[in-house]
C-alpha atoms as one frame of an Amber mdcrd trajectory, in Angstrom:
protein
 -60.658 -12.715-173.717 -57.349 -11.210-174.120 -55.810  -9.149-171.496 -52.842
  -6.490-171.266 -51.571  -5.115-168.757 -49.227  -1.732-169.170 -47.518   0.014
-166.343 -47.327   3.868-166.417 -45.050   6.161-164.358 -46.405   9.561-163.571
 -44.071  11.338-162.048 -43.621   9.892-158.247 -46.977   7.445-158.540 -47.312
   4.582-160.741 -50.073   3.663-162.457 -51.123  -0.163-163.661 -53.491  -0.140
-166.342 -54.700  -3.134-167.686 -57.245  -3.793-170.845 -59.766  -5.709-171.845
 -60.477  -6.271-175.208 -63.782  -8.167-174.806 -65.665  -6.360-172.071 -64.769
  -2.643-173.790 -63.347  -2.107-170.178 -59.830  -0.008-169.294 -58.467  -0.618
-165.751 -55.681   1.028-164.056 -54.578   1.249-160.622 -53.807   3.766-158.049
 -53.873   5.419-154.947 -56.994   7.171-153.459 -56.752  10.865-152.365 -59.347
  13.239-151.141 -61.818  14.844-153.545 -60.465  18.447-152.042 -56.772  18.840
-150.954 -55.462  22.469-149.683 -51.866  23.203-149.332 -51.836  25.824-145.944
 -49.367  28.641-145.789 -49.135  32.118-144.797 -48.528  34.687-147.494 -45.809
  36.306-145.436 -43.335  34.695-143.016 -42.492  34.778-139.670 -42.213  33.504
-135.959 -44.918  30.521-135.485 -46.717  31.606-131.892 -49.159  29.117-131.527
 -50.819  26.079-133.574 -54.060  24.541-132.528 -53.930  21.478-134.501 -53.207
  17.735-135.102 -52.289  15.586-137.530 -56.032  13.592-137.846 -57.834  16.476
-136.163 -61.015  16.919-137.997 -61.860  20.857-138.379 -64.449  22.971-139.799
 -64.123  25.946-142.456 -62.706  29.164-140.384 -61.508  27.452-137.882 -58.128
  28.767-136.657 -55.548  26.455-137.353 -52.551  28.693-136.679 -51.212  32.040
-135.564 -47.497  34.192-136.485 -46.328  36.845-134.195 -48.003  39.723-135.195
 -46.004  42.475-133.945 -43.992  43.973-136.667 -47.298  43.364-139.000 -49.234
  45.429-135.982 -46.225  47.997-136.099 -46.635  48.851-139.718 -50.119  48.869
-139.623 -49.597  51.707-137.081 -47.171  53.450-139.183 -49.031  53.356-142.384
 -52.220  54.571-140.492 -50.004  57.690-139.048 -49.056  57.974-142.741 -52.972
  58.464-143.679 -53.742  60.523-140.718 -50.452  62.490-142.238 -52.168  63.121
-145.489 -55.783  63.742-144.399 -53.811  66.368-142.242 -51.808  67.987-145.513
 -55.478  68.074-147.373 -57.609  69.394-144.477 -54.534  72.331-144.492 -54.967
  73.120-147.885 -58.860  72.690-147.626 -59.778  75.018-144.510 -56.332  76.709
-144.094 -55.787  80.493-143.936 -52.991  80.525-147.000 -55.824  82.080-149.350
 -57.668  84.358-147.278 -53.698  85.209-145.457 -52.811  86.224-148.842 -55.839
  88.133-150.011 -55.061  90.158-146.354 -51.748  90.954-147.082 -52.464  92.225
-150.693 -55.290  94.404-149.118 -52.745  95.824-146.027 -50.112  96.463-149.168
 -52.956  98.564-151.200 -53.617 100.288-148.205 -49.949 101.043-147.509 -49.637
 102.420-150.813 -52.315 104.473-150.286 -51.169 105.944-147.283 -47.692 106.269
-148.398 -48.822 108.019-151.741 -50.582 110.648-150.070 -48.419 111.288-146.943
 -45.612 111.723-149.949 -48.183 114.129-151.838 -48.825 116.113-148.511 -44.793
 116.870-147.817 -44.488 117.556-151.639 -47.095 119.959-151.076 -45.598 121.671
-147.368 -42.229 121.316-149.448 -44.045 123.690-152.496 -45.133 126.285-149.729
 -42.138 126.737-147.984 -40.708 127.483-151.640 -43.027 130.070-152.289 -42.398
 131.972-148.940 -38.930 131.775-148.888 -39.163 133.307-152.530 -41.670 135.529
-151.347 -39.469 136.837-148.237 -36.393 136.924-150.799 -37.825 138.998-152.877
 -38.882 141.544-150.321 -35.438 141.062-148.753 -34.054 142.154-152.296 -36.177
 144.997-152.863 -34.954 146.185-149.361 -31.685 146.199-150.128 -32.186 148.385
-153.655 -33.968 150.825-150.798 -31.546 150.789-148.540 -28.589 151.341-151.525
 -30.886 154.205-152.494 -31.184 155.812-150.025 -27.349 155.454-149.193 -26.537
 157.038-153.385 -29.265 159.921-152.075 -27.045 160.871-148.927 -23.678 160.305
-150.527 -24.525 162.051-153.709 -26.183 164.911-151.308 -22.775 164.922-149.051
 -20.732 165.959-152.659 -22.960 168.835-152.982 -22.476 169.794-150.001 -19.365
 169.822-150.281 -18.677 171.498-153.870 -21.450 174.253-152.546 -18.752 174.834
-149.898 -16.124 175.194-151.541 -17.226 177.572-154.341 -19.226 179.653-151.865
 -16.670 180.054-149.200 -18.942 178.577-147.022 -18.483 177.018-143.368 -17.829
 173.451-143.991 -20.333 172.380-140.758 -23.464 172.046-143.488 -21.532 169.806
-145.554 -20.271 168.110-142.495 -24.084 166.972-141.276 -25.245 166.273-144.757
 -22.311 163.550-144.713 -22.478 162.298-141.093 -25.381 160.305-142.471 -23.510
 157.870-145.146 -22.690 154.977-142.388 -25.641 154.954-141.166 -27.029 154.149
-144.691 -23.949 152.122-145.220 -24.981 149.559-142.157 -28.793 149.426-143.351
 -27.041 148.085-146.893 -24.923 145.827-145.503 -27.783 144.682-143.251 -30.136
 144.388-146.567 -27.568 142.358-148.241 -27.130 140.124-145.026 -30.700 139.434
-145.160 -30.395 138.858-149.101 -28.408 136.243-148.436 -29.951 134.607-146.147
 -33.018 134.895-147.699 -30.759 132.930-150.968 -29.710 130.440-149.027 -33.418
 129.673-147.415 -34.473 129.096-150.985 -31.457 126.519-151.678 -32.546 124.815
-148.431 -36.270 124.836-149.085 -35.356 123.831-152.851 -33.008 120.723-151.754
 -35.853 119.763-149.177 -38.297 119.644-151.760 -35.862 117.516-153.913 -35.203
 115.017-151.669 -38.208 114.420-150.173 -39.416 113.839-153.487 -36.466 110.882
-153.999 -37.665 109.632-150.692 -41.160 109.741-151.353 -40.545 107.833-155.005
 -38.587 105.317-153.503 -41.076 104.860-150.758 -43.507 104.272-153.232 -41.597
 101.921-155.687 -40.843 100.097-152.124 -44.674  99.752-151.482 -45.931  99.139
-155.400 -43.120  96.321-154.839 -44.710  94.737-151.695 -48.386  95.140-153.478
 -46.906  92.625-156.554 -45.653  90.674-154.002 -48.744  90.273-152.233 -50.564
  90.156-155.565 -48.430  86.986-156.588 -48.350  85.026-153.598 -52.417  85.424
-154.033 -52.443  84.115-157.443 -50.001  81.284-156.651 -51.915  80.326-153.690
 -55.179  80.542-155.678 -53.939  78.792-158.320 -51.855  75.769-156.708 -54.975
  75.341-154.247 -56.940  72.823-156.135 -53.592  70.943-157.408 -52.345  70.243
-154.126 -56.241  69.189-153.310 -55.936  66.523-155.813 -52.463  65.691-155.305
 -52.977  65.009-151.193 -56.499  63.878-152.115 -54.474  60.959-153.986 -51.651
  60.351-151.439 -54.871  59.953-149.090 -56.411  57.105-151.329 -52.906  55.750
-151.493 -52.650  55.676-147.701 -55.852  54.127-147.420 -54.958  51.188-149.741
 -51.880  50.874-147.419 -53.871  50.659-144.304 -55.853  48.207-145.883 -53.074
  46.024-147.269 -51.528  46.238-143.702 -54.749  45.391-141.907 -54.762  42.360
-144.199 -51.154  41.372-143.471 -52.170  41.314-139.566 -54.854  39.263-140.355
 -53.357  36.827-142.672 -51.226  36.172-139.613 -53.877  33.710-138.433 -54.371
  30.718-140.952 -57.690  29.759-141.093 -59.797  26.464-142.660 -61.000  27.459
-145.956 -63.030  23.970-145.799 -64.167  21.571-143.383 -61.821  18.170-143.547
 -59.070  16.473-141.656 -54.898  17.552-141.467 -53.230  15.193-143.210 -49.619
  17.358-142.542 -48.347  19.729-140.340 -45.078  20.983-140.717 -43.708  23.361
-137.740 -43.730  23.806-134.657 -44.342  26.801-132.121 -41.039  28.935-132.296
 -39.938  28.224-135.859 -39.974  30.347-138.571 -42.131  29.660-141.549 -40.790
  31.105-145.196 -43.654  33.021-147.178 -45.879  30.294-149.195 -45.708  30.831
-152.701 -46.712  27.355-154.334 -49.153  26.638-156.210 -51.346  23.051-156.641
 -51.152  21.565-159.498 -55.096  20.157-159.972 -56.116  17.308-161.001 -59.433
  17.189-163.353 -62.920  17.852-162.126 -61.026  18.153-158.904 -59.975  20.912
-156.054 -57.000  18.269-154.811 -53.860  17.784-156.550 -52.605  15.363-158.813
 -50.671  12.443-156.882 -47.246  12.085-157.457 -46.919  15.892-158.175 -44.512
  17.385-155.755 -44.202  21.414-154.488 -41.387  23.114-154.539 -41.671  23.826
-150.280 -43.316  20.912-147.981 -46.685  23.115-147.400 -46.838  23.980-143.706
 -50.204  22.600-143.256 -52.333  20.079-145.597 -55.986  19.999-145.093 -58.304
  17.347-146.910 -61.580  17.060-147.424 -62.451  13.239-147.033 -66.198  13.494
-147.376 -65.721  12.165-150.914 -62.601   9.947-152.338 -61.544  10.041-155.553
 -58.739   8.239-157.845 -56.719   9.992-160.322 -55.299   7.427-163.212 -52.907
   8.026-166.378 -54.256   6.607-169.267 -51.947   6.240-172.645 -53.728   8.279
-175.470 -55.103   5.257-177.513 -57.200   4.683-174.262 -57.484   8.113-173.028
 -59.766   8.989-176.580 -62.523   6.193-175.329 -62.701   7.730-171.730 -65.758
  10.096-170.952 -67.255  12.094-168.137 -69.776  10.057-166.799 -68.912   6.514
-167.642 -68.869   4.232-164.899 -66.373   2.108-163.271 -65.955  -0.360-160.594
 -63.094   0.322-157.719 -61.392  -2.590-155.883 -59.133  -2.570-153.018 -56.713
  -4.975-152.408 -56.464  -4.292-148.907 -60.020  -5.468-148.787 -60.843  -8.193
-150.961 -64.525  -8.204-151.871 -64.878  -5.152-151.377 -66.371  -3.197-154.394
 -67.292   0.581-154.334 -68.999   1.921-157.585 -67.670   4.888-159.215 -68.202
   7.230-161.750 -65.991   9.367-164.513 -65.715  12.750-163.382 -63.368  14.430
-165.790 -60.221  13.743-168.411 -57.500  15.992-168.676 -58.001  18.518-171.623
 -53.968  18.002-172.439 -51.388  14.633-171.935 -48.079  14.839-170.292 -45.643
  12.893-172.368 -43.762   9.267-170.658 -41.622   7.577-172.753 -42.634   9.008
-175.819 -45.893   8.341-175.007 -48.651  10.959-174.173 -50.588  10.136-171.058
 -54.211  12.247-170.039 -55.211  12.132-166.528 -58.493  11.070-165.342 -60.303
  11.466-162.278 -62.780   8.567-161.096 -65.242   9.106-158.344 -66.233   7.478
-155.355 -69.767   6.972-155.593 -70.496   6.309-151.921 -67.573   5.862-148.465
 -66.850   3.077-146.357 -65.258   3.931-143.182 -62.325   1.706-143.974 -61.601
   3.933-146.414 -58.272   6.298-146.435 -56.351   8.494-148.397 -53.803   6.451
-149.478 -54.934   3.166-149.681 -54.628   1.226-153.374 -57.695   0.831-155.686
 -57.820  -0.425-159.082 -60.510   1.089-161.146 -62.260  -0.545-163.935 -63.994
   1.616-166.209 -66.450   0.756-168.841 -65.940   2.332-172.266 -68.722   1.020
-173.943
């Protein structure tokens, strides 16, 4: 029978793998881990308040292993569910508010304005016309009064000349000519009356005619002031009518928004209590009440067939708590490629212990790594071995050789 033996170094584990020819058997040894490993964290930092475990403590899935302060998480929750009740406000404006029906008010008050303003403009253009015609009318008369009264004064002056000349050719006494001439002032003041009246008939016509003037100017500018507060009125409608079902959508949107925030804040509050994911023992817990933890953002690099990471395979960050599920144990080898290619899923193998001589557990291939990892220019595949049944003296940890049969 010949026998090699290699040794394999996979990054902090190493792996002895021996072969023998005869038997069509490849053995390498290792260190058992847990079938299921989790790496605890909390997805954001912050002041450890309280934590309920052990290292060895056996716990069950959703059990509370841990708890942050939540008060800045509960604080933002608050604010981003002000933020929602914010926009649900905005929307339920726009949605029941009075903006619309304000504006189709105001247009209708504006119409009626214009109405009112048109006609009480009409009315004193009207009044205005009327007082034109009588003050014409009264002028006129006044004028035709005065030709009266200037002939009746030409009647008694041109009277008073023959008087006169009749006197003076006849011999005559000079008292007839005297009355027929005492009359001209008297028709002289009923002329100068008449044209008093003339011209203050003229002048009630310029009045009545510049009052009818302006209060047309007035009454156009009151109406271009009133057509100006109906477009007003008109456009606010339309602008209110249509933005209405824009700003519907748009605060319809920040509400969804706000919601998601809520949400994502309600989750930050309670991913502030870490919880089991699976039932198995703490095998690490690092921090204490008081400390505070940095976000955990590493990720577990898996070994094959397996939920437990690959030994030897470091995180970045020393996980704040690791949980393992020891209900099955399982060894993860590094085989060189010429070996690796003979290895199948299901195959089964033999693991020893040195720490317990005798002691044989059977075991199974679960899985070989799809792709090697390259050691001295050398690739090496990974394969996972199972535990076919426990013993209780059993531990992560502890060094087993497996011997697997190839064929």
């Amino acid at each position: 029978m010949t026998v090699l033996a290699v040794v394999v170094a996979a990054g902090n584990t190493t792996f002895v793998m021996t072969l023998d020819a005869a038997a069509s058997t490849v053995s390498a040894s290792g260190a058992l881990s847990a079938n299921r490993e989790g790496s605890l964290g909390f997805l954001k930092g912050g002041k450890l308040i309280r934590v309920n475990v052990k290292v060895g403590d056996e716990v069950s899935a959703g059990q509370v292993l841990a708890v942050l302060d939540r008060y800045d998480l509960r604080r933002a929750l608050g604010e981003e569910r002000a933020q929602l009740a914010g926009a649900r406000a905005d929307w339920a404006q726009v949605k029941y508010g009075t903006t619309v029906p304000g504006a189709r008010r105001t247009l209708a008050q504006a119409r009626r304005i214009l109405s009112a303003t048109q006609n009480q403009g009409g009315a004193l253009l009207v009044a205005d016309n009327v007082s034109i015609r009588n003050t014409l009318r009264e002028y006129n008369v006044d004028e035709q009064e005065l030709c009266k009264a200037r002939d009746r004064l030409a009647h008694v002056k041109s009277a008073c000349e023959l008087a006169k000349e009749k006197a003076l050719q006849e011999g005559a006494d000079q008292q007839a000519a005297s009355q027929a001439c005492a009359q001209i002032p008297t028709y002289q003041t009923q002329v100068s009356q008449a044209r008093q009246q003339v011209s203050v008939g003229r002048s009630a016509v310029t009045n009545a005619l510049a009052r009818h003037y302006s209060d047309a100017a007035a009454n156009q500018t009151a109406n271009e002031n009133v057509r100006q507060s109906v477009i007003s009125a008109y456009n606010t409608l339309d602008s209110a009518t249509a933005d209405r079902p824009w700003l519907l959508r748009q605060f319809r949107a920040s509400i969804r928004s706000a919601r998601q925030a809520v949400r994502s804040a309600r989750h930050d509050v309670r991913d502030a209590t870490l919880r089991a994911p699976f039932s198995g023992t703490v095998s690490a817990v690092n921090g204490t009440v008081g400390e505070i933890l940095a976000p955990s953002n590493d990720t577990t690099v898996l070994a094959p067939g397996t939920d437990a990471p690959i030994p030897g395979v470091e995180l970045t960050t020393a996980p704040f708590i690791v949980l393992s599920g020891t209900e099955t144990l399982r060894l993860v080898l590094s085989y060189q490629e010429s070996d690796a290619v003979k290895i199948a899923p299901g195959q089964s193998a033999d693991v020893t212990f040195p720490a317990f001589p005798g002691l044989v557990v059977p075991g199974s291939v679960l899985a070989v790594g799809p792709s090697g990892n390259a050691s001295a220019d050398v690739s090496n595949y990974y394969v996972t071995v199972v535990l076919q049944r426990t013993d209780p003296r059993l531990k992560p940890g502890l060094t087993a050789e497996a011997t697997i049969r190839t064929g």
